[in-house]
Amino acid sequence: MTVNKALTDLVKRGLIERRRKSGSYVSFPQVQSAVMEIHDVKREVQSLGLDYAYRLDERSVRKMNSGDSGRIDLPASSLLLDLTCRHFAGGLVFCLEERLINLSAVPEAEAESFDAVAPGSWLLGKVPWSTAEHRIRAVAASRQAGQALGIATGAACLVIERRTWSGGAPVTSVRLTYPGDRHELIAEFAPSAAG
């Protein structure tokens, strides 16, 4: 009786799932992110009580190309730091990060290897931002994203695209892709004053 109550409580908290005729299984915790803030992925993972790891997959300094114009609003001759990395939670890929950094706004980023520190954490500690924009959408995993996340091509994903500015100058554009079954967004707000 006591074990059954404990298991029922764990199911209510989302920590385990019960499958009829199969048993009880540990669930990967769902992450809740605030929509109106810039969060640090490392802190997000650690708040779940999971071990965090980070891996840089690609790093290049390059000029803007035609595909970048929808992501970051800069002249065609602008230099960008293009980074692709993955964040891990409890040994599983937590999210894929694809980031562009405007090197005219953050020239010191060119000298940073980003081998040991994630670009989001580094930027939050180094560059004050004045404006941010979030775009959130559900997508089917591309072949590349599926491979990076360890999920099937076409699986549901949650994508958060964020652009930040400092004093009117574009600083960074990031695309964070999460496996859809492991992430949700939470927004807390109150009614605005009638006016």
mmCIF file of C-alpha atoms in Angstrom:
data_model
loop_
_atom_site.group_PDB
_atom_site.id
_atom_site.type_symbol
_atom_site.label_atom_id
_atom_site.label_comp_id
_atom_site.label_asym_id
_atom_site.label_seq_id
_atom_site.Cartn_x
_atom_site.Cartn_y
_atom_site.Cartn_z
ATOM 1 C CA MET A 1 0.000 0.000 0.000
ATOM 2 C CA THR A 2 2.790 2.465 0.938
ATOM 3 C CA VAL A 3 4.783 1.656 -2.208
ATOM 4 C CA ASN A 4 1.677 2.155 -4.368
ATOM 5 C CA LYS A 5 1.048 5.599 -2.794
ATOM 6 C CA ALA A 6 4.675 6.584 -3.357
ATOM 7 C CA LEU A 7 4.533 5.487 -7.013
ATOM 8 C CA THR A 8 1.245 7.359 -7.517
ATOM 9 C CA ASP A 9 2.844 10.504 -6.069
ATOM 10 C CA LEU A 10 5.867 10.122 -8.391
ATOM 11 C CA VAL A 11 3.510 9.780 -11.388
ATOM 12 C CA LYS A 12 1.679 13.003 -10.363
ATOM 13 C CA ARG A 13 5.008 14.842 -10.216
ATOM 14 C CA GLY A 14 5.960 13.543 -13.658
ATOM 15 C CA LEU A 15 9.017 11.669 -12.397
ATOM 16 C CA ILE A 16 7.852 8.220 -13.487
ATOM 17 C CA GLU A 17 5.325 6.914 -15.943
ATOM 18 C CA ARG A 18 3.294 3.768 -15.555
ATOM 19 C CA ARG A 19 2.618 1.580 -18.553
ATOM 20 C CA ARG A 20 -0.145 -0.985 -18.369
ATOM 21 C CA LYS A 21 1.187 -4.554 -18.400
ATOM 22 C CA SER A 22 4.728 -3.219 -18.723
ATOM 23 C CA GLY A 23 5.655 -1.555 -15.432
ATOM 24 C CA SER A 24 6.883 1.801 -14.135
ATOM 25 C CA TYR A 25 9.657 3.757 -15.832
ATOM 26 C CA VAL A 26 11.663 6.826 -14.883
ATOM 27 C CA SER A 27 10.578 9.828 -16.975
ATOM 28 C CA PHE A 28 12.971 12.359 -18.406
ATOM 29 C CA PRO A 29 11.859 15.540 -16.596
ATOM 30 C CA GLN A 30 10.105 18.168 -18.683
ATOM 31 C CA VAL A 31 11.799 21.525 -18.617
ATOM 32 C CA GLN A 32 9.826 24.676 -18.060
ATOM 33 C CA SER A 33 11.331 27.858 -19.477
ATOM 34 C CA ALA A 34 10.192 31.397 -19.000
ATOM 35 C CA VAL A 35 9.304 32.976 -22.310
ATOM 36 C CA MET A 36 10.124 36.550 -21.358
ATOM 37 C CA GLU A 37 13.672 36.139 -20.095
ATOM 38 C CA ILE A 38 17.042 35.098 -21.431
ATOM 39 C CA HIS A 39 17.910 31.902 -19.636
ATOM 40 C CA ASP A 40 21.190 30.071 -19.255
ATOM 41 C CA VAL A 41 20.884 26.473 -20.495
ATOM 42 C CA LYS A 42 23.408 25.221 -17.929
ATOM 43 C CA ARG A 43 21.354 26.619 -15.028
ATOM 44 C CA GLU A 44 18.190 25.244 -16.606
ATOM 45 C CA VAL A 45 19.654 21.711 -16.659
ATOM 46 C CA GLN A 46 21.082 21.984 -13.159
ATOM 47 C CA SER A 47 17.698 23.154 -11.817
ATOM 48 C CA LEU A 48 16.378 19.727 -12.850
ATOM 49 C CA GLY A 49 18.999 18.038 -10.675
ATOM 50 C CA LEU A 50 20.718 16.560 -13.739
ATOM 51 C CA ASP A 51 24.398 16.551 -14.647
ATOM 52 C CA TYR A 52 25.206 19.185 -17.285
ATOM 53 C CA ALA A 53 27.701 18.837 -20.125
ATOM 54 C CA TYR A 54 28.470 20.958 -23.174
ATOM 55 C CA ARG A 55 30.179 20.225 -26.485
ATOM 56 C CA LEU A 56 31.231 22.598 -29.261
ATOM 57 C CA ASP A 57 30.639 20.907 -32.626
ATOM 58 C CA GLU A 58 31.558 23.663 -35.113
ATOM 59 C CA ARG A 59 33.183 27.099 -34.941
ATOM 60 C CA SER A 60 34.001 29.442 -37.815
ATOM 61 C CA VAL A 61 34.575 33.131 -38.475
ATOM 62 C CA ARG A 62 32.952 34.173 -41.734
ATOM 63 C CA LYS A 63 31.215 36.969 -43.611
ATOM 64 C CA MET A 64 27.437 37.270 -43.707
ATOM 65 C CA ASN A 65 25.738 35.224 -46.401
ATOM 66 C CA SER A 66 22.257 35.439 -47.912
ATOM 67 C CA GLY A 67 20.886 32.851 -45.483
ATOM 68 C CA ASP A 68 21.860 35.001 -42.485
ATOM 69 C CA SER A 69 19.773 38.044 -43.420
ATOM 70 C CA GLY A 70 16.608 36.633 -41.828
ATOM 71 C CA ARG A 71 18.452 35.815 -38.614
ATOM 72 C CA ILE A 72 20.581 38.884 -37.943
ATOM 73 C CA ASP A 73 20.186 42.355 -39.441
ATOM 74 C CA LEU A 74 23.691 43.382 -40.538
ATOM 75 C CA PRO A 75 25.368 44.640 -43.709
ATOM 76 C CA ALA A 76 26.574 41.954 -46.143
ATOM 77 C CA SER A 77 30.246 42.632 -45.381
ATOM 78 C CA SER A 78 29.838 41.991 -41.620
ATOM 79 C CA LEU A 79 31.974 39.392 -39.877
ATOM 80 C CA LEU A 80 30.195 36.723 -37.840
ATOM 81 C CA LEU A 81 31.276 34.041 -35.436
ATOM 82 C CA ASP A 82 29.200 30.977 -36.377
ATOM 83 C CA LEU A 83 28.884 28.363 -33.595
ATOM 84 C CA THR A 84 27.073 25.033 -33.381
ATOM 85 C CA CYS A 85 27.056 23.225 -30.059
ATOM 86 C CA ARG A 86 25.056 20.803 -27.955
ATOM 87 C CA HIS A 87 23.978 20.875 -24.330
ATOM 88 C CA PHE A 88 23.513 17.603 -22.418
ATOM 89 C CA ALA A 89 21.351 16.755 -19.401
ATOM 90 C CA GLY A 90 21.920 13.514 -17.547
ATOM 91 C CA GLY A 91 23.887 12.086 -20.478
ATOM 92 C CA LEU A 92 21.186 12.839 -23.107
ATOM 93 C CA VAL A 93 21.263 15.682 -25.614
ATOM 94 C CA PHE A 94 19.166 18.463 -24.090
ATOM 95 C CA CYS A 95 19.281 20.957 -26.965
ATOM 96 C CA LEU A 96 21.097 21.947 -30.133
ATOM 97 C CA GLU A 97 22.386 25.528 -30.221
ATOM 98 C CA GLU A 98 23.122 27.318 -33.517
ATOM 99 C CA ARG A 99 24.440 30.830 -32.850
ATOM 100 C CA LEU A 100 25.694 33.811 -34.843
ATOM 101 C CA ILE A 101 27.644 36.518 -32.999
ATOM 102 C CA ASN A 102 28.183 39.963 -34.542
ATOM 103 C CA LEU A 103 31.948 40.480 -34.212
ATOM 104 C CA SER A 104 31.701 44.256 -34.642
ATOM 105 C CA ALA A 105 29.509 44.370 -31.490
ATOM 106 C CA VAL A 106 31.482 41.717 -29.572
ATOM 107 C CA PRO A 107 35.043 41.679 -31.004
ATOM 108 C CA GLU A 108 36.457 39.756 -28.016
ATOM 109 C CA ALA A 109 34.313 36.734 -28.993
ATOM 110 C CA GLU A 110 36.692 36.023 -31.892
ATOM 111 C CA ALA A 111 39.515 35.180 -29.458
ATOM 112 C CA GLU A 112 37.292 32.932 -27.281
ATOM 113 C CA SER A 113 37.526 29.246 -28.247
ATOM 114 C CA PHE A 114 34.185 28.249 -26.655
ATOM 115 C CA ASP A 115 35.651 24.796 -26.028
ATOM 116 C CA ALA A 116 34.935 24.918 -22.287
ATOM 117 C CA VAL A 117 32.194 27.531 -21.930
ATOM 118 C CA ALA A 118 28.917 27.743 -23.846
ATOM 119 C CA PRO A 119 28.463 30.923 -25.896
ATOM 120 C CA GLY A 120 25.177 31.838 -24.183
ATOM 121 C CA SER A 121 26.741 31.719 -20.713
ATOM 122 C CA TRP A 122 29.774 33.648 -21.957
ATOM 123 C CA LEU A 123 27.647 36.372 -23.581
ATOM 124 C CA LEU A 124 25.409 36.783 -20.515
ATOM 125 C CA GLY A 125 28.531 37.411 -18.418
ATOM 126 C CA LYS A 126 30.255 39.754 -20.881
ATOM 127 C CA VAL A 127 27.756 41.748 -22.944
ATOM 128 C CA PRO A 128 24.869 43.786 -21.546
ATOM 129 C CA TRP A 129 21.796 43.474 -23.734
ATOM 130 C CA SER A 130 19.079 46.114 -24.026
ATOM 131 C CA THR A 131 16.474 44.396 -26.234
ATOM 132 C CA ALA A 132 15.585 40.817 -27.043
ATOM 133 C CA GLU A 133 13.122 39.108 -29.355
ATOM 134 C CA HIS A 134 11.899 35.506 -29.025
ATOM 135 C CA ARG A 135 10.206 33.483 -31.749
ATOM 136 C CA ILE A 136 8.875 30.118 -30.695
ATOM 137 C CA ARG A 137 7.606 27.406 -32.999
ATOM 138 C CA ALA A 138 7.073 23.702 -33.312
ATOM 139 C CA VAL A 139 8.956 21.978 -36.140
ATOM 140 C CA ALA A 140 9.681 18.507 -37.409
ATOM 141 C CA ALA A 141 13.329 17.565 -36.853
ATOM 142 C CA SER A 142 15.472 17.860 -39.959
ATOM 143 C CA ARG A 143 17.907 15.044 -40.660
ATOM 144 C CA GLN A 144 20.772 17.151 -39.276
ATOM 145 C CA ALA A 145 18.870 18.195 -36.122
ATOM 146 C CA GLY A 146 17.642 14.641 -35.580
ATOM 147 C CA GLN A 147 21.191 13.298 -35.716
ATOM 148 C CA ALA A 148 22.480 16.007 -33.357
ATOM 149 C CA LEU A 149 19.640 15.456 -30.855
ATOM 150 C CA GLY A 150 19.569 11.666 -31.115
ATOM 151 C CA ILE A 151 15.945 11.616 -32.285
ATOM 152 C CA ALA A 152 14.204 10.457 -35.457
ATOM 153 C CA THR A 153 14.003 12.711 -38.503
ATOM 154 C CA GLY A 154 10.534 14.258 -38.422
ATOM 155 C CA ALA A 155 10.152 13.990 -34.636
ATOM 156 C CA ALA A 156 8.488 16.957 -32.945
ATOM 157 C CA CYS A 157 10.866 19.691 -31.795
ATOM 158 C CA LEU A 158 10.450 23.017 -30.052
ATOM 159 C CA VAL A 159 12.556 25.805 -31.544
ATOM 160 C CA ILE A 160 13.287 29.064 -29.751
ATOM 161 C CA GLU A 161 14.902 31.695 -31.951
ATOM 162 C CA ARG A 162 16.224 34.695 -30.085
ATOM 163 C CA ARG A 163 17.871 37.892 -31.266
ATOM 164 C CA THR A 164 19.473 40.371 -28.883
ATOM 165 C CA TRP A 165 20.642 43.941 -29.271
ATOM 166 C CA SER A 166 22.796 46.217 -27.156
ATOM 167 C CA GLY A 167 22.120 49.922 -27.604
ATOM 168 C CA GLY A 168 20.486 49.274 -30.977
ATOM 169 C CA ALA A 169 23.347 47.161 -32.384
ATOM 170 C CA PRO A 170 22.616 43.487 -33.130
ATOM 171 C CA VAL A 171 24.675 41.266 -30.801
ATOM 172 C CA THR A 172 23.609 37.703 -31.475
ATOM 173 C CA SER A 173 21.054 35.433 -33.050
ATOM 174 C CA VAL A 174 20.558 31.959 -31.617
ATOM 175 C CA ARG A 175 18.381 29.016 -32.570
ATOM 176 C CA LEU A 176 17.826 26.517 -29.734
ATOM 177 C CA THR A 177 16.225 23.239 -30.835
ATOM 178 C CA TYR A 178 14.807 20.951 -28.142
ATOM 179 C CA PRO A 179 13.270 17.473 -28.443
ATOM 180 C CA GLY A 180 9.562 18.315 -28.214
ATOM 181 C CA ASP A 181 8.700 15.715 -25.602
ATOM 182 C CA ARG A 182 11.177 17.141 -23.088
ATOM 183 C CA HIS A 183 10.446 20.859 -23.034
ATOM 184 C CA GLU A 184 7.605 23.283 -22.419
ATOM 185 C CA LEU A 185 7.352 27.054 -22.152
ATOM 186 C CA ILE A 186 5.708 28.861 -19.257
ATOM 187 C CA ALA A 187 4.655 32.526 -19.255
ATOM 188 C CA GLU A 188 3.365 34.184 -16.107
ATOM 189 C CA PHE A 189 1.621 37.524 -16.545
ATOM 190 C CA ALA A 190 -1.081 39.785 -15.169
ATOM 191 C CA PRO A 191 -3.715 41.883 -16.954
ATOM 192 C CA SER A 192 -2.529 45.293 -18.093
ATOM 193 C CA ALA A 193 -4.097 48.400 -16.608
ATOM 194 C CA ALA A 194 -7.018 49.747 -18.615
ATOM 195 C CA GLY A 195 -6.080 52.973 -20.242
#
